[in-house]
Tab-separated table of C-alpha atoms and ligand atoms in Angstrom:
chain	number	residue	atom	x	y	z
A	117	UNK	CA	110.319	-76.847	43.485
A	118	UNK	CA	111.803	-73.597	42.249
A	119	UNK	CA	115.126	-72.330	43.557
A	120	UNK	CA	117.309	-69.567	44.009
A	121	UNK	CA	121.071	-69.141	42.758
A	122	UNK	CA	122.641	-66.381	44.583
A	123	UNK	CA	126.370	-65.315	44.269
A	124	UNK	CA	127.302	-63.018	47.045
A	125	UNK	CA	129.485	-60.544	47.767
A	126	UNK	CA	127.735	-57.737	45.571
A	127	UNK	CA	126.900	-54.405	47.653
A	128	UNK	CA	122.755	-54.253	48.092
A	129	UNK	CA	122.391	-50.740	47.194
A	130	UNK	CA	120.053	-48.396	45.604
A	131	UNK	CA	116.194	-47.244	45.624
A	132	UNK	CA	113.569	-49.658	47.202
A	133	UNK	CA	110.245	-48.975	47.024
A	134	UNK	CA	108.084	-51.615	48.969
A	135	UNK	CA	104.366	-52.639	48.761
A	136	UNK	CA	101.388	-53.361	51.212
A	137	UNK	CA	102.169	-55.221	54.151
A	138	UNK	CA	101.289	-58.945	53.905
A	139	UNK	CA	100.064	-59.101	57.986
A	140	UNK	CA	97.693	-56.109	56.925
A	141	UNK	CA	96.371	-56.527	53.763
A	142	UNK	CA	95.235	-60.723	54.974
A	143	UNK	CA	92.934	-59.082	57.671
A	144	UNK	CA	92.065	-56.155	55.524
A	145	UNK	CA	90.566	-58.849	52.535
A	146	UNK	CA	88.651	-60.665	55.029
A	147	UNK	CA	87.673	-57.513	56.406
A	148	UNK	CA	85.848	-57.178	52.964
A	149	UNK	CA	83.405	-59.733	53.395
A	150	UNK	CA	81.604	-57.611	55.817
A	151	UNK	CA	80.538	-55.159	53.421
A	152	UNK	CA	78.302	-55.583	51.209
A	153	UNK	CA	79.313	-53.754	48.503
A	154	UNK	CA	82.844	-53.012	46.861
A	155	UNK	CA	85.955	-52.940	48.373
A	156	UNK	CA	88.740	-51.222	46.415
A	157	UNK	CA	92.260	-51.939	47.417
A	158	UNK	CA	95.474	-50.529	46.298
A	159	UNK	CA	99.373	-51.160	47.153
A	160	UNK	CA	98.609	-54.817	47.314
A	161	UNK	CA	101.871	-56.918	47.241
A	162	UNK	CA	101.770	-59.536	44.610
A	163	UNK	CA	102.711	-62.432	47.007
A	164	UNK	CA	101.520	-66.140	47.234
A	165	UNK	CA	99.555	-65.365	50.655
A	166	UNK	CA	97.420	-62.721	48.735
A	167	UNK	CA	96.438	-65.550	46.063
A	168	UNK	CA	95.376	-68.229	48.910
A	169	UNK	CA	93.302	-65.527	50.339
A	170	UNK	CA	91.814	-64.540	46.786
A	171	UNK	CA	90.816	-68.050	46.484
A	172	UNK	CA	89.076	-68.409	49.594
A	173	UNK	CA	87.251	-64.946	48.930
A	174	UNK	CA	85.902	-66.312	45.525
A	175	UNK	CA	85.301	-70.155	47.191
A	176	UNK	CA	82.321	-68.292	49.499
A	177	UNK	CA	81.223	-66.198	46.603
A	178	UNK	CA	82.888	-62.728	46.224
A	179	UNK	CA	83.785	-61.531	42.963
A	180	UNK	CA	88.103	-60.752	42.876
A	181	UNK	CA	89.959	-59.033	40.131
A	182	UNK	CA	93.822	-57.942	40.843
A	183	UNK	CA	95.688	-56.131	38.299
A	184	UNK	CA	99.201	-53.983	39.183
A	185	UNK	CA	98.681	-53.275	42.640
A	186	UNK	CA	94.869	-52.814	42.987
A	187	UNK	CA	92.184	-55.484	44.125
A	188	UNK	CA	88.420	-54.767	43.709
A	189	UNK	CA	86.571	-57.301	45.867
A	190	UNK	CA	82.781	-57.328	45.293
A	191	UNK	CA	81.532	-59.122	48.403
A	192	UNK	CA	77.743	-58.017	47.688
A	193	UNK	CA	77.067	-61.941	47.274
A	194	UNK	CA	78.291	-63.976	49.917
A	195	UNK	CA	76.734	-67.311	49.469
A	196	UNK	CA	78.808	-70.246	51.150
A	197	UNK	CA	79.718	-70.749	54.587
A	198	UNK	CA	82.471	-73.374	54.526
A	199	UNK	CA	86.164	-72.562	54.405
A	200	UNK	CA	87.862	-75.800	52.525
A	201	UNK	CA	90.287	-77.579	54.878
A	202	UNK	CA	93.028	-77.174	51.698
A	203	UNK	CA	93.366	-73.404	52.040
A	204	UNK	CA	93.743	-73.626	55.693
A	205	UNK	CA	96.538	-75.886	54.962
A	206	UNK	CA	97.812	-73.264	52.668
A	207	UNK	CA	97.346	-70.284	54.996
A	208	UNK	CA	97.239	-70.688	58.462
A	209	UNK	CA	96.460	-67.087	58.968
A	210	UNK	CA	93.115	-68.254	56.678
A	211	UNK	CA	91.721	-68.134	60.141
A	212	UNK	CA	91.192	-64.806	60.376
A	213	UNK	CA	88.147	-64.760	57.804
A	214	UNK	CA	86.243	-66.672	61.186
A	215	UNK	CA	85.527	-62.933	62.805
A	216	UNK	CA	84.156	-61.396	59.319
A	217	UNK	CA	82.077	-64.447	58.325
A	218	UNK	CA	80.307	-64.702	61.598
A	219	UNK	CA	79.523	-60.973	61.264
A	220	UNK	CA	78.017	-61.661	57.965
A	221	UNK	CA	76.225	-64.928	57.838
A	222	UNK	CA	74.558	-66.742	60.760
A	223	UNK	CA	76.288	-69.802	60.967
A	224	UNK	CA	80.098	-70.701	59.472
A	225	UNK	CA	82.355	-73.861	59.052
A	226	UNK	CA	86.113	-73.827	58.798
A	227	UNK	CA	88.905	-76.358	59.703
A	228	UNK	CA	91.119	-76.069	62.640
A	229	UNK	CA	94.216	-75.026	61.122
A	230	UNK	CA	96.559	-76.989	63.695
A	231	UNK	CA	100.034	-76.263	64.497
A	232	UNK	CA	102.863	-75.200	61.706
A	233	UNK	CA	106.394	-75.046	61.402
A	234	UNK	CA	107.134	-72.576	63.329
A	235	UNK	CA	105.431	-73.541	66.783
A	236	UNK	CA	101.446	-74.923	68.143
A	237	UNK	CA	99.683	-72.074	67.392
A	238	UNK	CA	96.398	-72.919	69.303
A	239	UNK	CA	93.604	-70.977	68.594
A	240	UNK	CA	91.963	-70.793	72.029
A	241	UNK	CA	91.948	-67.062	72.026
A	242	UNK	CA	90.506	-66.157	68.766
A	243	UNK	CA	87.292	-68.895	69.837
A	244	UNK	CA	87.268	-67.294	73.087
A	245	UNK	CA	87.145	-64.011	72.086
A	246	UNK	CA	84.143	-64.996	69.356
A	247	UNK	CA	82.170	-66.604	72.505
A	248	UNK	CA	82.183	-63.575	74.244
A	249	UNK	CA	80.319	-62.149	71.686
A	250	UNK	CA	77.576	-64.538	71.753
A	251	UNK	CA	78.786	-66.847	68.765
A	252	UNK	CA	78.324	-71.090	69.887
A	253	UNK	CA	81.267	-73.106	68.957
A	254	UNK	CA	81.478	-76.832	68.201
A	255	UNK	CA	84.501	-78.721	67.037
A	256	UNK	CA	84.174	-82.153	65.590
A	257	UNK	CA	86.575	-84.154	63.552
A	258	UNK	CA	88.931	-80.922	63.360
A	259	UNK	CA	86.097	-78.754	61.694
A	260	UNK	CA	84.839	-75.598	63.911
A	261	UNK	CA	81.518	-74.784	63.710
A	262	UNK	CA	80.423	-71.158	64.660
A	263	UNK	CA	76.618	-70.110	64.689
A	264	UNK	CA	74.864	-66.789	66.519
A	265	UNK	CA	71.653	-65.508	66.103
A	266	UNK	CA	72.835	-62.255	66.425
A	267	UNK	CA	76.115	-60.687	67.646
A	268	UNK	CA	76.386	-58.651	71.082
A	269	UNK	CA	79.053	-56.320	72.252
A	270	UNK	CA	80.796	-57.113	74.914
A	271	UNK	CA	83.882	-57.168	76.837
A	272	UNK	CA	86.936	-59.067	76.032
A	273	UNK	CA	89.995	-60.101	77.840
A	274	UNK	CA	92.728	-61.567	76.404
A	275	UNK	CA	94.755	-63.149	79.081
A	276	UNK	CA	97.786	-63.250	76.405
A	277	UNK	CA	98.401	-61.166	73.318
A	278	UNK	CA	97.523	-62.202	69.996
A	279	UNK	CA	97.257	-60.373	66.689
A	280	UNK	CA	94.799	-62.913	64.861
A	281	UNK	CA	92.949	-63.147	67.728
A	282	UNK	CA	92.602	-59.236	68.487
A	283	UNK	CA	91.853	-58.863	65.007
A	284	UNK	CA	89.484	-62.004	64.876
A	285	UNK	CA	87.837	-60.191	67.768
A	286	UNK	CA	87.544	-56.698	65.776
A	287	UNK	CA	86.031	-58.237	62.634
A	288	UNK	CA	83.087	-60.035	64.496
A	289	UNK	CA	82.553	-56.844	66.876
A	290	UNK	CA	81.901	-54.371	64.133
A	291	UNK	CA	78.408	-55.666	63.268
A	292	UNK	CA	77.508	-56.710	66.676
A	293	UNK	CA	74.901	-54.952	69.282
A	294	UNK	CA	76.108	-52.418	71.208
A	295	UNK	CA	79.695	-51.968	72.387
A	296	UNK	CA	82.446	-53.971	72.038
A	297	UNK	CA	85.879	-53.475	74.931
A	298	UNK	CA	89.063	-55.216	74.008
A	299	UNK	CA	91.318	-55.230	77.074
A	300	UNK	CA	95.398	-56.484	76.408
A	301	UNK	CA	94.861	-56.258	72.819
A	302	UNK	CA	97.892	-56.259	70.361
A	303	UNK	CA	99.499	-53.073	69.445
A	304	UNK	CA	101.206	-53.988	65.865
A	305	UNK	CA	100.702	-51.201	63.066
A	306	UNK	CA	98.900	-53.717	61.188
A	307	UNK	CA	95.995	-53.371	63.748
A	308	UNK	CA	95.788	-49.747	63.580
A	309	UNK	CA	95.976	-50.539	59.807
A	310	UNK	CA	92.583	-52.333	60.105
A	311	UNK	CA	90.988	-50.003	62.187
A	312	UNK	CA	91.588	-47.154	59.556
A	313	UNK	CA	90.296	-49.797	56.472
A	314	UNK	CA	87.173	-50.467	58.769
A	315	UNK	CA	86.529	-47.134	59.807
A	316	UNK	CA	86.867	-45.940	56.017
A	317	UNK	CA	84.019	-48.681	55.631
A	318	UNK	CA	81.646	-46.927	58.297
A	319	UNK	CA	82.844	-48.887	61.025
A	320	UNK	CA	83.335	-46.798	64.991
A	321	UNK	CA	86.304	-48.176	66.116
A	322	UNK	CA	88.590	-46.131	68.259
A	323	UNK	CA	92.321	-47.250	69.984
A	324	UNK	CA	93.748	-49.760	67.610
A	325	UNK	CA	97.529	-49.328	68.527
A	326	UNK	CA	96.929	-49.161	72.021
A	327	UNK	CA	95.937	-52.465	74.341
A	328	UNK	CA	92.610	-51.401	74.483
A	329	UNK	CA	90.124	-51.014	71.132
A	330	UNK	CA	86.445	-49.905	71.578
A	331	UNK	CA	84.068	-50.982	68.385
A	332	UNK	CA	80.433	-49.529	68.759
A	333	UNK	CA	78.569	-51.945	66.499
A	334	UNK	CA	76.958	-50.398	63.148
A	335	UNK	CA	74.465	-52.187	60.769
A	336	UNK	CA	75.557	-51.709	57.542
A	337	UNK	CA	78.982	-50.783	55.894
A	338	UNK	CA	79.736	-49.024	52.766
A	339	UNK	CA	81.845	-49.075	49.231
A	340	UNK	CA	85.158	-48.341	50.440
A	341	UNK	CA	88.986	-47.129	48.643
A	342	UNK	CA	91.752	-47.825	50.580
A	343	UNK	CA	95.739	-48.267	50.193
A	344	UNK	CA	97.499	-50.625	52.438
A	345	UNK	CA	100.649	-49.515	54.814
A	346	UNK	CA	103.802	-50.340	53.690
A	347	UNK	CA	106.017	-53.693	54.904
A	348	UNK	CA	108.101	-53.015	57.950
A	349	UNK	CA	109.102	-56.470	57.743
A	350	UNK	CA	110.174	-56.530	54.372
A	351	UNK	CA	111.698	-53.221	54.391
A	352	UNK	CA	114.125	-54.310	57.634
A	353	UNK	CA	114.699	-57.611	55.240
A	354	UNK	CA	116.025	-55.334	52.709
A	355	UNK	CA	117.955	-53.146	55.355
A	356	UNK	CA	119.890	-56.165	56.758
A	357	UNK	CA	120.783	-56.744	53.054
A	358	UNK	CA	122.518	-53.322	52.533
A	359	UNK	CA	124.087	-53.511	55.686
A	360	UNK	CA	125.175	-57.355	55.449
A	361	UNK	CA	127.025	-56.129	51.837
A	362	UNK	CA	128.149	-52.826	52.627
A	363	UNK	CA	125.476	-51.120	50.440
A	364	UNK	CA	123.632	-47.596	50.767
A	365	UNK	CA	119.801	-47.869	50.689
A	366	UNK	CA	117.028	-45.505	50.142
A	367	UNK	CA	113.716	-46.719	51.047
A	368	UNK	CA	110.867	-44.897	49.838
A	369	UNK	CA	107.344	-44.356	51.934
A	370	UNK	CA	108.809	-45.999	55.040
A	371	UNK	CA	106.980	-45.175	57.886
A	372	UNK	CA	109.172	-43.799	61.039
A	373	UNK	CA	106.797	-45.313	64.071
A	374	UNK	CA	106.206	-49.216	62.011
A	375	UNK	CA	109.867	-49.000	61.641
A	376	UNK	CA	111.659	-47.658	65.070
A	377	UNK	CA	112.166	-51.272	66.675
A	378	UNK	CA	113.865	-52.816	63.793
A	379	UNK	CA	116.010	-49.487	62.773
A	380	UNK	CA	116.998	-48.941	66.373
A	381	UNK	CA	118.605	-52.658	66.730
A	382	UNK	CA	120.139	-51.908	63.410
A	383	UNK	CA	121.493	-48.633	64.496
A	384	UNK	CA	122.953	-50.499	67.657
A	385	UNK	CA	124.476	-52.731	64.988
A	386	UNK	CA	126.625	-49.717	63.624
A	387	UNK	CA	124.470	-48.211	60.564
A	388	UNK	CA	123.306	-45.196	60.419
A	389	UNK	CA	119.909	-44.620	59.222
A	390	UNK	CA	118.332	-40.984	58.685
A	391	UNK	CA	114.904	-40.442	58.502
A	392	UNK	CA	113.269	-38.015	55.852
A	393	UNK	CA	109.982	-36.956	55.057
A	394	UNK	CA	109.224	-39.660	52.740
A	395	UNK	CA	111.338	-42.613	54.143
A	396	UNK	CA	114.549	-43.168	55.440
A	397	UNK	CA	118.141	-43.733	54.512
A	398	UNK	CA	120.606	-46.344	55.434
A	399	UNK	CA	124.577	-46.442	55.830
A	400	UNK	CA	125.729	-49.357	56.137
A	401	UNK	CA	128.793	-49.871	59.087
A	402	UNK	CA	131.945	-50.447	58.283
A	403	UNK	CA	132.377	-53.523	60.487
A	404	UNK	CA	128.997	-54.645	61.768
A	405	UNK	CA	128.452	-54.402	65.547
A	406	UNK	CA	127.368	-56.980	68.076
A	407	UNK	CA	123.657	-56.165	69.220
A	408	UNK	CA	124.776	-58.309	72.415
A	409	UNK	CA	121.149	-59.347	73.331
A	410	UNK	CA	118.176	-59.384	71.197
A	411	UNK	CA	114.528	-60.755	72.865
A	412	UNK	CA	111.322	-60.962	70.586
A	413	UNK	CA	108.199	-59.363	71.778
A	414	UNK	CA	104.829	-57.926	70.841
A	415	UNK	CA	104.827	-54.452	69.111
A	416	UNK	CA	106.379	-52.375	69.977
A	417	UNK	CA	109.247	-55.003	70.988
A	418	UNK	CA	111.511	-56.308	68.208
A	419	UNK	CA	109.295	-58.437	66.072
A	420	UNK	CA	109.446	-62.046	65.450
A	421	UNK	CA	109.421	-61.659	62.114
A	422	UNK	CA	112.922	-60.177	61.642
A	423	UNK	CA	114.563	-62.382	64.168
A	424	UNK	CA	116.509	-64.913	61.324
A	425	UNK	CA	117.186	-61.885	59.207
A	426	UNK	CA	119.028	-60.256	62.266
A	427	UNK	CA	120.578	-63.331	63.403
A	428	UNK	CA	122.069	-63.802	59.568
A	429	UNK	CA	123.404	-59.976	60.476
A	430	UNK	CA	124.945	-61.243	63.440
A	431	UNK	CA	126.796	-64.165	61.694
A	432	UNK	CA	128.935	-61.446	60.817
A	433	UNK	CA	129.094	-59.340	63.894
A	434	UNK	CA	132.369	-58.608	66.211
A	435	UNK	CA	131.160	-60.253	69.180
A	436	UNK	CA	128.619	-62.685	70.531
A	437	UNK	CA	125.156	-62.222	70.543
A	438	UNK	CA	122.314	-64.221	72.319
A	439	UNK	CA	118.881	-63.950	70.806
A	440	UNK	CA	115.884	-65.277	73.051
A	441	UNK	CA	112.949	-65.879	71.058
A	442	UNK	CA	110.011	-65.274	73.247
A	443	UNK	CA	106.824	-65.713	70.664
A	444	UNK	CA	106.908	-69.112	68.868
A	445	UNK	CA	108.200	-72.422	70.140
A	446	UNK	CA	110.358	-73.148	66.758
A	447	UNK	CA	111.714	-70.380	65.171
A	448	UNK	CA	115.182	-71.133	65.207
A	449	UNK	CA	114.941	-73.986	62.203
A	450	UNK	CA	117.323	-71.719	59.910
A	451	UNK	CA	120.091	-72.059	62.365
A	452	UNK	CA	121.083	-75.214	60.975
A	453	UNK	CA	120.782	-73.999	57.606
A	454	UNK	CA	122.993	-71.147	58.775
A	455	UNK	CA	125.554	-72.809	60.044
A	456	UNK	CA	126.053	-75.058	56.567
A	457	UNK	CA	127.408	-71.569	55.202
A	458	UNK	CA	129.958	-71.019	57.888
A	459	UNK	CA	127.938	-69.426	61.074
A	460	UNK	CA	129.086	-69.948	64.901
A	461	UNK	CA	125.565	-70.372	66.121
A	462	UNK	CA	124.854	-72.679	69.426
A	463	UNK	CA	121.386	-73.544	70.383
A	464	UNK	CA	121.382	-73.413	73.839
A	465	UNK	CA	117.781	-73.949	74.872
A	466	UNK	CA	114.738	-74.039	72.314
A	467	UNK	CA	113.664	-70.404	72.728
A	468	UNK	CA	117.795	-69.249	73.252
A	469	UNK	CA	120.774	-69.285	70.821
A	470	UNK	CA	124.456	-67.849	70.961
A	471	UNK	CA	125.684	-66.603	67.707
A	472	UNK	CA	129.565	-65.512	67.489
A	473	UNK	CA	130.527	-63.791	64.867
A	474	UNK	CA	132.710	-65.321	62.152
A	475	UNK	CA	135.100	-63.040	59.257
A	476	UNK	CA	133.280	-64.346	56.518
A	477	UNK	CA	130.390	-66.973	55.262
A	478	UNK	CA	130.316	-69.222	52.352
A	479	UNK	CA	128.089	-69.991	49.782
A	480	UNK	CA	126.424	-73.843	49.971
A	481	UNK	CA	123.471	-75.797	49.552
A	482	UNK	CA	120.588	-74.669	51.725
A	483	UNK	CA	116.796	-75.297	52.310
A	484	UNK	CA	114.295	-72.916	53.136
A	485	UNK	CA	112.440	-73.874	55.905
A	486	UNK	CA	109.721	-71.007	56.713
A	487	UNK	CA	109.030	-67.535	55.403
A	488	UNK	CA	111.725	-65.464	57.415
A	489	UNK	CA	113.935	-68.516	58.066
A	490	UNK	CA	114.048	-68.548	54.426
A	491	UNK	CA	114.766	-64.598	54.014
A	492	UNK	CA	117.661	-64.994	56.371
A	493	UNK	CA	119.302	-67.385	54.115
A	494	UNK	CA	118.853	-65.235	51.169
A	495	UNK	CA	120.694	-62.414	53.456
A	496	UNK	CA	123.550	-64.913	54.364
A	497	UNK	CA	124.173	-65.729	50.978
A	498	UNK	CA	124.234	-61.966	49.424
A	499	UNK	CA	127.076	-61.697	51.971
A	500	UNK	CA	128.919	-64.938	51.460
A	501	UNK	CA	131.743	-65.986	49.024
A	502	UNK	CA	130.757	-68.190	46.201
A	503	UNK	CA	127.714	-69.656	45.253
A	504	UNK	CA	124.655	-70.595	47.104
A	505	UNK	CA	121.709	-72.621	46.228
A	506	UNK	CA	118.381	-71.927	48.220
A	507	UNK	CA	115.688	-75.168	47.448
A	508	UNK	CA	112.249	-74.856	48.929
A	509	UNK	CA	112.018	-71.008	48.097
A	510	UNK	CA	108.457	-70.870	48.107
A	511	UNK	CA	108.074	-70.423	51.470
A	512	UNK	CA	109.862	-66.903	50.862
A	513	UNK	CA	107.214	-66.092	47.895
A	514	UNK	CA	104.328	-66.207	50.508
A	515	UNK	CA	105.333	-62.708	51.963
A	516	UNK	CA	108.606	-61.223	49.363
A	517	UNK	CA	107.325	-59.627	46.343
A	518	UNK	CA	109.399	-60.285	43.034
A	519	UNK	CA	112.173	-61.041	45.729
A	520	UNK	CA	115.011	-61.988	43.515
A	521	UNK	CA	114.062	-59.060	40.648
A	522	UNK	CA	113.712	-56.520	43.522
A	523	UNK	CA	117.506	-57.397	44.773
A	524	UNK	CA	118.806	-57.877	40.956
A	525	UNK	CA	117.534	-54.268	40.503
A	526	UNK	CA	120.181	-53.219	44.084
A	527	UNK	CA	123.085	-55.323	42.548
A	528	UNK	CA	122.768	-58.613	43.738
A	529	UNK	CA	123.688	-62.032	41.204
A	530	UNK	CA	120.493	-64.005	42.068
A	531	UNK	CA	118.374	-66.262	39.839
A	532	UNK	CA	115.329	-67.864	40.323
A	533	UNK	CA	115.522	-71.656	38.419
B	709	UD1	C1	100.898	-62.714	63.209
B	709	UD1	C2	101.198	-62.615	62.108
B	709	UD1	C3	102.867	-63.415	62.108
B	709	UD1	C4	103.948	-63.060	63.104
B	709	UD1	C5	103.006	-62.987	64.639
B	709	UD1	C6	103.553	-62.338	66.038
B	709	UD1	C7	100.142	-62.301	60.647
B	709	UD1	C8	99.031	-62.874	59.307
B	709	UD1	N1	100.695	-63.072	60.771
B	709	UD1	O1	100.783	-64.263	63.424
B	709	UD1	O2	103.472	-62.881	60.920
B	709	UD1	O3	104.954	-63.705	63.874
B	709	UD1	O4	101.759	-62.454	64.629
B	709	UD1	O5	104.063	-61.142	65.962
B	709	UD1	O6	99.568	-61.233	61.119
B	709	UD1	N2	98.638	-67.693	70.636
B	709	UD1	C9	97.978	-68.470	71.503
B	709	UD1	N3	96.431	-69.153	71.517
B	709	UD1	C10	95.516	-68.068	70.452
B	709	UD1	C11	96.499	-67.317	69.420
B	709	UD1	C12	97.858	-67.076	69.348
B	709	UD1	O7	98.229	-69.209	72.610
B	709	UD1	O8	94.989	-68.159	69.963
B	709	UD1	C13	99.705	-67.861	70.607
B	709	UD1	C14	100.631	-68.317	69.475
B	709	UD1	O9	101.215	-69.467	69.697
B	709	UD1	C15	102.019	-67.357	69.753
B	709	UD1	C16	101.903	-65.838	70.316
B	709	UD1	O10	100.304	-66.113	71.204
B	709	UD1	O11	102.846	-68.165	70.662
B	709	UD1	C17	101.342	-65.108	69.436
B	709	UD1	O12	100.808	-65.695	68.185
B	709	UD1	P1	99.848	-64.278	67.293
B	709	UD1	O13	100.066	-62.903	67.447
B	709	UD1	O14	98.259	-65.047	67.515
B	709	UD1	O15	100.087	-64.532	65.632
B	709	UD1	P2	99.556	-64.456	64.882
B	709	UD1	O16	98.340	-64.073	64.723
B	709	UD1	O17	99.068	-66.127	64.059
């Protein structure tokens, strides 16, 4: 298995251009199933999760080509209704295929995704939303069967906010008869991007980005050409790299409204962030300031997907920071690895930990345990004295395109072996 070898203390500086968001492209790729035609999607990141989704689409009959940053998906012939367990095991978010598949086919089968490293991750909200739209659901031996005669618009009231369940509900409702009203919808920018993509195909959806989404069912969708929004989490990760190493970073094509939950916190940590017409500039602090308290919350709160990267930043701050993870149960796995690199972190409960800033981190051998936790180790290694070896980097490659090339172009001493 591949590893990164990083020699720390180089400044991460220069100009960064990040491609489309992982969490936007995956539901958009699922959405192409609804379109019995061609979808052309630009700004697609070259990450392993995209390749898993390509294989899923091919396994049900879609023809897919991917070159440069453009995906062309021909979904005119969807002729298989089961999603193999292997794919669901590889990528839990393949569950978002359900809503689109049941929009296209009368009966579908998919394995239950189960929990994953960062938490139990139930799918009750996804299933309840589909049931509201007239889908009959049965589960036997870990396989979920969904059947419907026709989908019928309805009111869906989520008792908890879920990004994936909101997306599944939208996908299933696009071709349902009548109006679907989604209450307590998740408000993430990627949900707005899914709405924009579906509307570009001829769907009638409004409200995404707020907690109320309304969908008027349509009979047919049409071919589409679309470009995905930039990845706010990838951008945020590189911003932290610059902040930790004292480099100045210019980011092209960052969308201010998407970045603010992250950039406001980085400003509190002493970064000077200026938005321009085309992106943003980050000037690092001389000494990283503690942000005192960081609580993850659904958008527009601070994203759980940036929690571990911020923790790396705070390991070098001038004080104590309390982290409160409210979204997933097991998202502190990186702490143990950061401690090996000299960080002062105390786990107070499963969801709360205390980070006391230290003068410097040191290189060592660490293991990436999940996608964002792995990214936090890369950040610590970039700022640490000496060499760090990070194993199990396949987690990181699920969500960061050419991480080592991008970092090298910004001044890092990093190799992938
Ligand atoms: C998406 C993102 C992930 C991000 C997360 C939270 C994608 C591909 N992934 O994941 O990167 O970390 O949003 O912003 O977009 N829950 C239930 N029942 C359900 C569904 C969810 O209890 O049926 C719970 C989850 O266990 C979790 C919380 O709701 O505690 C939020 O999860 P959710 O928003 O659904 O995350 P994902 O869509 O899986």
